[in-house]
mmCIF file of C-alpha atoms in Angstrom:
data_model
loop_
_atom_site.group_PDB
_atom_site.id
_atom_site.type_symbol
_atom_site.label_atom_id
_atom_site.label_comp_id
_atom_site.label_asym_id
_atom_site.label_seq_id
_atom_site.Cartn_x
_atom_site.Cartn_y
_atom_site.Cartn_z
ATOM 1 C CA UNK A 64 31.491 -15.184 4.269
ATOM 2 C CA UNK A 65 33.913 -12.670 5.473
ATOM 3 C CA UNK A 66 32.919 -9.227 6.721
ATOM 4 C CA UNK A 67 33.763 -6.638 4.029
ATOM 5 C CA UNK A 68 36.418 -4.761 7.192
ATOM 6 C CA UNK A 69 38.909 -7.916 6.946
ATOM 7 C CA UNK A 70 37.732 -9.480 10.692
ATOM 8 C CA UNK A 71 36.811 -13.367 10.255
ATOM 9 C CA UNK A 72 34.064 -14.193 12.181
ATOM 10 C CA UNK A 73 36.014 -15.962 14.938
ATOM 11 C CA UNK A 74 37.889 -12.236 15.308
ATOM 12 C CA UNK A 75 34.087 -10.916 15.749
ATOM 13 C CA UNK A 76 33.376 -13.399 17.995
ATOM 14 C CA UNK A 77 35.854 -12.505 20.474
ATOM 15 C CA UNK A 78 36.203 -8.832 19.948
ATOM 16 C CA UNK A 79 39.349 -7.723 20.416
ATOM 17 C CA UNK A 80 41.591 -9.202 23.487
ATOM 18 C CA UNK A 81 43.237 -7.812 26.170
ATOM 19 C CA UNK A 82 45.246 -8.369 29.080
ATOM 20 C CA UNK A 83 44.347 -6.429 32.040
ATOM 21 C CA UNK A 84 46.869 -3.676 33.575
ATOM 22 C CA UNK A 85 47.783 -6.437 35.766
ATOM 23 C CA UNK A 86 48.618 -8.713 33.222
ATOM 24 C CA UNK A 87 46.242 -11.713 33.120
ATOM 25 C CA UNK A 88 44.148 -12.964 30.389
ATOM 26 C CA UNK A 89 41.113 -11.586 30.293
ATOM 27 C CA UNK A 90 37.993 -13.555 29.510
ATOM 28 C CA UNK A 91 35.429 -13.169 27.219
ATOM 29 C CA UNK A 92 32.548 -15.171 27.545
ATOM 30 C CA UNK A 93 33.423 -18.614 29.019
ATOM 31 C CA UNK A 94 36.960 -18.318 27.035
ATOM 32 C CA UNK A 95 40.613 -16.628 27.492
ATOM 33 C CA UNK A 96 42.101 -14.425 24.327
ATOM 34 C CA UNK A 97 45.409 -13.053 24.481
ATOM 35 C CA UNK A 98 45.685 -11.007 21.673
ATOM 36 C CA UNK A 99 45.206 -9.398 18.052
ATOM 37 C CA UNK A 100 47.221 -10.714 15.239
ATOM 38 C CA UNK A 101 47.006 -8.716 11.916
ATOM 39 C CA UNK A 102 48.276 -10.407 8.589
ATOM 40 C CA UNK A 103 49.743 -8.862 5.735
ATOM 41 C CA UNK A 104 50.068 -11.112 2.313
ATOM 42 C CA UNK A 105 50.188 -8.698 0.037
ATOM 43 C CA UNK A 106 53.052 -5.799 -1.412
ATOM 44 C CA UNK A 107 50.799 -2.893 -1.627
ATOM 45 C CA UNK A 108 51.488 0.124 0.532
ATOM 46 C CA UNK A 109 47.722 1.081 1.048
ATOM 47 C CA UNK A 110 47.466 -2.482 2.693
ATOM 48 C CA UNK A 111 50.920 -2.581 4.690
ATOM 49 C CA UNK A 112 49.540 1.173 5.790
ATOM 50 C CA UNK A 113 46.271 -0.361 7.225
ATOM 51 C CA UNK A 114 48.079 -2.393 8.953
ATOM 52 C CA UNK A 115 49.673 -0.346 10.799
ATOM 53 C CA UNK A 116 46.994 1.955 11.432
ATOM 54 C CA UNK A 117 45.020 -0.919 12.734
ATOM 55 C CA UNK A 118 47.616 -1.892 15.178
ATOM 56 C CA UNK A 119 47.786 2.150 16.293
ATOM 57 C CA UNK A 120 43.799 2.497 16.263
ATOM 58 C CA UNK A 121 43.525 -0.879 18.551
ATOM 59 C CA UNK A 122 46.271 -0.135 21.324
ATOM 60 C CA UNK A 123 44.308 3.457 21.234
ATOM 61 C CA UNK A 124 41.401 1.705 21.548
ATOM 62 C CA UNK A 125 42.082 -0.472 24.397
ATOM 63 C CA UNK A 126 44.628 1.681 26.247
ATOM 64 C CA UNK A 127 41.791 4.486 26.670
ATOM 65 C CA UNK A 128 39.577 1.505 28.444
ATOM 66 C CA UNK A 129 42.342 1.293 30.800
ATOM 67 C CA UNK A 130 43.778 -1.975 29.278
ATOM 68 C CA UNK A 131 46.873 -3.701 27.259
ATOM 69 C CA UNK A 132 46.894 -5.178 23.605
ATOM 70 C CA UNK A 133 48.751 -7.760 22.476
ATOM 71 C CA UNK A 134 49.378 -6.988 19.237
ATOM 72 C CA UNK A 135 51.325 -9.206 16.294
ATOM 73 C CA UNK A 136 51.807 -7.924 12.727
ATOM 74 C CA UNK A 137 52.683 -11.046 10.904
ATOM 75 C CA UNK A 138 54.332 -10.712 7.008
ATOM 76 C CA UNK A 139 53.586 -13.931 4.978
ATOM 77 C CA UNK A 140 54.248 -14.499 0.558
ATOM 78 C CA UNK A 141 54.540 -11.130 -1.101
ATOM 79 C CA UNK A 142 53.318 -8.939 1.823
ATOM 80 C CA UNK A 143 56.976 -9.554 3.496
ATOM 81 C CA UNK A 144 58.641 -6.496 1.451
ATOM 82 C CA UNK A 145 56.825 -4.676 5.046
ATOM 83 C CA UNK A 146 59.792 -5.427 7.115
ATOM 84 C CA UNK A 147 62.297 -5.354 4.456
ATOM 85 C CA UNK A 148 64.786 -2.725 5.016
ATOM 86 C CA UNK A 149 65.933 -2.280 1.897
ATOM 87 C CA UNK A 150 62.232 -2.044 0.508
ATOM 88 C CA UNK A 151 59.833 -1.259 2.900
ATOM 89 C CA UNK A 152 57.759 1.968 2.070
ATOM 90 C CA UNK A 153 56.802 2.634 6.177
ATOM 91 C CA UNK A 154 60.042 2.600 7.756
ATOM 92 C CA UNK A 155 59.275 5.340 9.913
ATOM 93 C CA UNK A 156 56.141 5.065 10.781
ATOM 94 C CA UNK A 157 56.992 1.037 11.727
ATOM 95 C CA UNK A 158 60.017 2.285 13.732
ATOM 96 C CA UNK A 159 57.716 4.868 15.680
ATOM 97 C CA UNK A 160 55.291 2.485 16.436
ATOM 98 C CA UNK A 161 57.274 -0.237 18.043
ATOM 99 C CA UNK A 162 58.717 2.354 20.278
ATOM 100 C CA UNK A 163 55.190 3.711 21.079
ATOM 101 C CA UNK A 164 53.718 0.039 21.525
ATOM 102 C CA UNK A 165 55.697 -1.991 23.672
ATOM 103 C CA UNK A 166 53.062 -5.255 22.895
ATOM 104 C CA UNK A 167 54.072 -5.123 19.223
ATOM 105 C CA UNK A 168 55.660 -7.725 17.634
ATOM 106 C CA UNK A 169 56.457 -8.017 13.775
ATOM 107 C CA UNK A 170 56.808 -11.416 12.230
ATOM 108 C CA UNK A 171 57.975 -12.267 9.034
ATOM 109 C CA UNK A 172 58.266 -15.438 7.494
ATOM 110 C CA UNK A 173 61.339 -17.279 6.837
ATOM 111 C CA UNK A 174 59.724 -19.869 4.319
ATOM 112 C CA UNK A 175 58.971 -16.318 2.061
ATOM 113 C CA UNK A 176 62.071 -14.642 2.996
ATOM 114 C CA UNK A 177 63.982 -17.692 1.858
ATOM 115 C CA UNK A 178 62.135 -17.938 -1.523
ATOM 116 C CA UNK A 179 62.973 -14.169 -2.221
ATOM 117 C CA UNK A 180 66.341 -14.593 -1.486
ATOM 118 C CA UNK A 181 67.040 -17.408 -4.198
ATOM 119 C CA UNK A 182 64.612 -15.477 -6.935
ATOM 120 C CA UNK A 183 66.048 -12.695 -6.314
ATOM 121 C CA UNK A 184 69.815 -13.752 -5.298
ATOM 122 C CA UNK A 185 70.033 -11.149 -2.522
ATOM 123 C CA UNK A 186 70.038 -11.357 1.399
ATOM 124 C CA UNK A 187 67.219 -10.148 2.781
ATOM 125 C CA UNK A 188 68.079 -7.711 5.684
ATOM 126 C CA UNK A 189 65.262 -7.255 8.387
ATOM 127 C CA UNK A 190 63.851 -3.988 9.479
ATOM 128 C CA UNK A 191 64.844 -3.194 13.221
ATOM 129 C CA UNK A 192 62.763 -4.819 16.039
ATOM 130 C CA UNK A 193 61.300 -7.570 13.091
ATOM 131 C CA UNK A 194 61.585 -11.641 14.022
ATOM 132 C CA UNK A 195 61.430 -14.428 11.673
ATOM 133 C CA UNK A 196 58.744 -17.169 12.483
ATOM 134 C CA UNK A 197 59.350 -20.389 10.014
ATOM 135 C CA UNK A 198 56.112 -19.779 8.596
ATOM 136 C CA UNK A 199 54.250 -17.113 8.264
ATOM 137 C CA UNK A 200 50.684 -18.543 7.803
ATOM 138 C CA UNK A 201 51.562 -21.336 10.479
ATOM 139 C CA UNK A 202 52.606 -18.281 12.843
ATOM 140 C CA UNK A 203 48.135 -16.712 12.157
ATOM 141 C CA UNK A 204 46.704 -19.984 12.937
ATOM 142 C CA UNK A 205 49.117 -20.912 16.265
ATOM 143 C CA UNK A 206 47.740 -17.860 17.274
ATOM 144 C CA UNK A 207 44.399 -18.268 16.377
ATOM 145 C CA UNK A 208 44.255 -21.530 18.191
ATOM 146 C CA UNK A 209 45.385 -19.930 21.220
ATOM 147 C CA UNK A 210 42.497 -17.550 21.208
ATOM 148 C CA UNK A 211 43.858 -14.458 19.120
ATOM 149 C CA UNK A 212 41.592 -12.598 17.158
ATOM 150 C CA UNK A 213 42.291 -12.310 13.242
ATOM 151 C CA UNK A 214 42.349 -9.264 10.670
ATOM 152 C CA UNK A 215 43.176 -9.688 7.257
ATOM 153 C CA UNK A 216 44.929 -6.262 6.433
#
């Protein structure tokens, strides 16, 4: 069972990861983590705006113990409308925060993107600064395996 605040118990586990000012991996325990990466499934502003505050609140968080976050926002089924520029609600506030947060990185996935784009006959354009990964879900769990913590926005 998941905690009610959206961390999986892996996420828990490692707290959240850092990389030192000097830029290596940090351990935790008897294991390296390299970063925090925040998923967004779903088209609701209140959840695409947690999102983003969690990516503000953790940099904050971590920057005021003297230390980096890697931090990747990753857009997967319905929740890619995020980084859509022609529908996302939090253009600013995305814009801002990549400029504020040089260790943000916003994903979205092509496999979505591409289903959009033939339902709804459009192309898709991409909010500035956003990547495409071929999968969005794929994109959580590479990360995952590599040590990243987790949270379900």
């Amino acid at each position: 069972m998941l905690p009610a605040n959206g961390w999986s118990r892996r996420g828990l586990l490692a707290g959240a990861s850092i990389l030192t000012a000097g830029g290596a991996a940090a351990a935790r325990g008897d294991r390296l983590v390299d970063g925090v990466v925040i998923l967004i499934d779903r088209n609701e502003p209140s959840v695409m705006g947690h999102a983003v505050s969690y990516a503000a609140n953790l940099a904050k968080h971590f920057a005021d113990k003297g230390a980096r976050l890697l931090i990747e926002v990753v857009a997967n089924g319905k929740g890619i409308d995020v980084f859509r520029a022609d529908r996302t609600p939090l253009a600013e506030p995305l814009a801002t925060l990549r400029q504020t947060l040089p260790d943000l990185t916003y994903s979205m996935c092509a496999s979505s993107k591409a289903i959009a784009e033939a339902k709804e006959q459009v192309t898709i354009p991409l909010i500035s600064g956003a990547n495409l990964v071929p999968f969005g879900i794929g994109r959580v769990v590479d990360l995952q395996l590599k040590g990243w913590a987790y949270i379900h926005a």
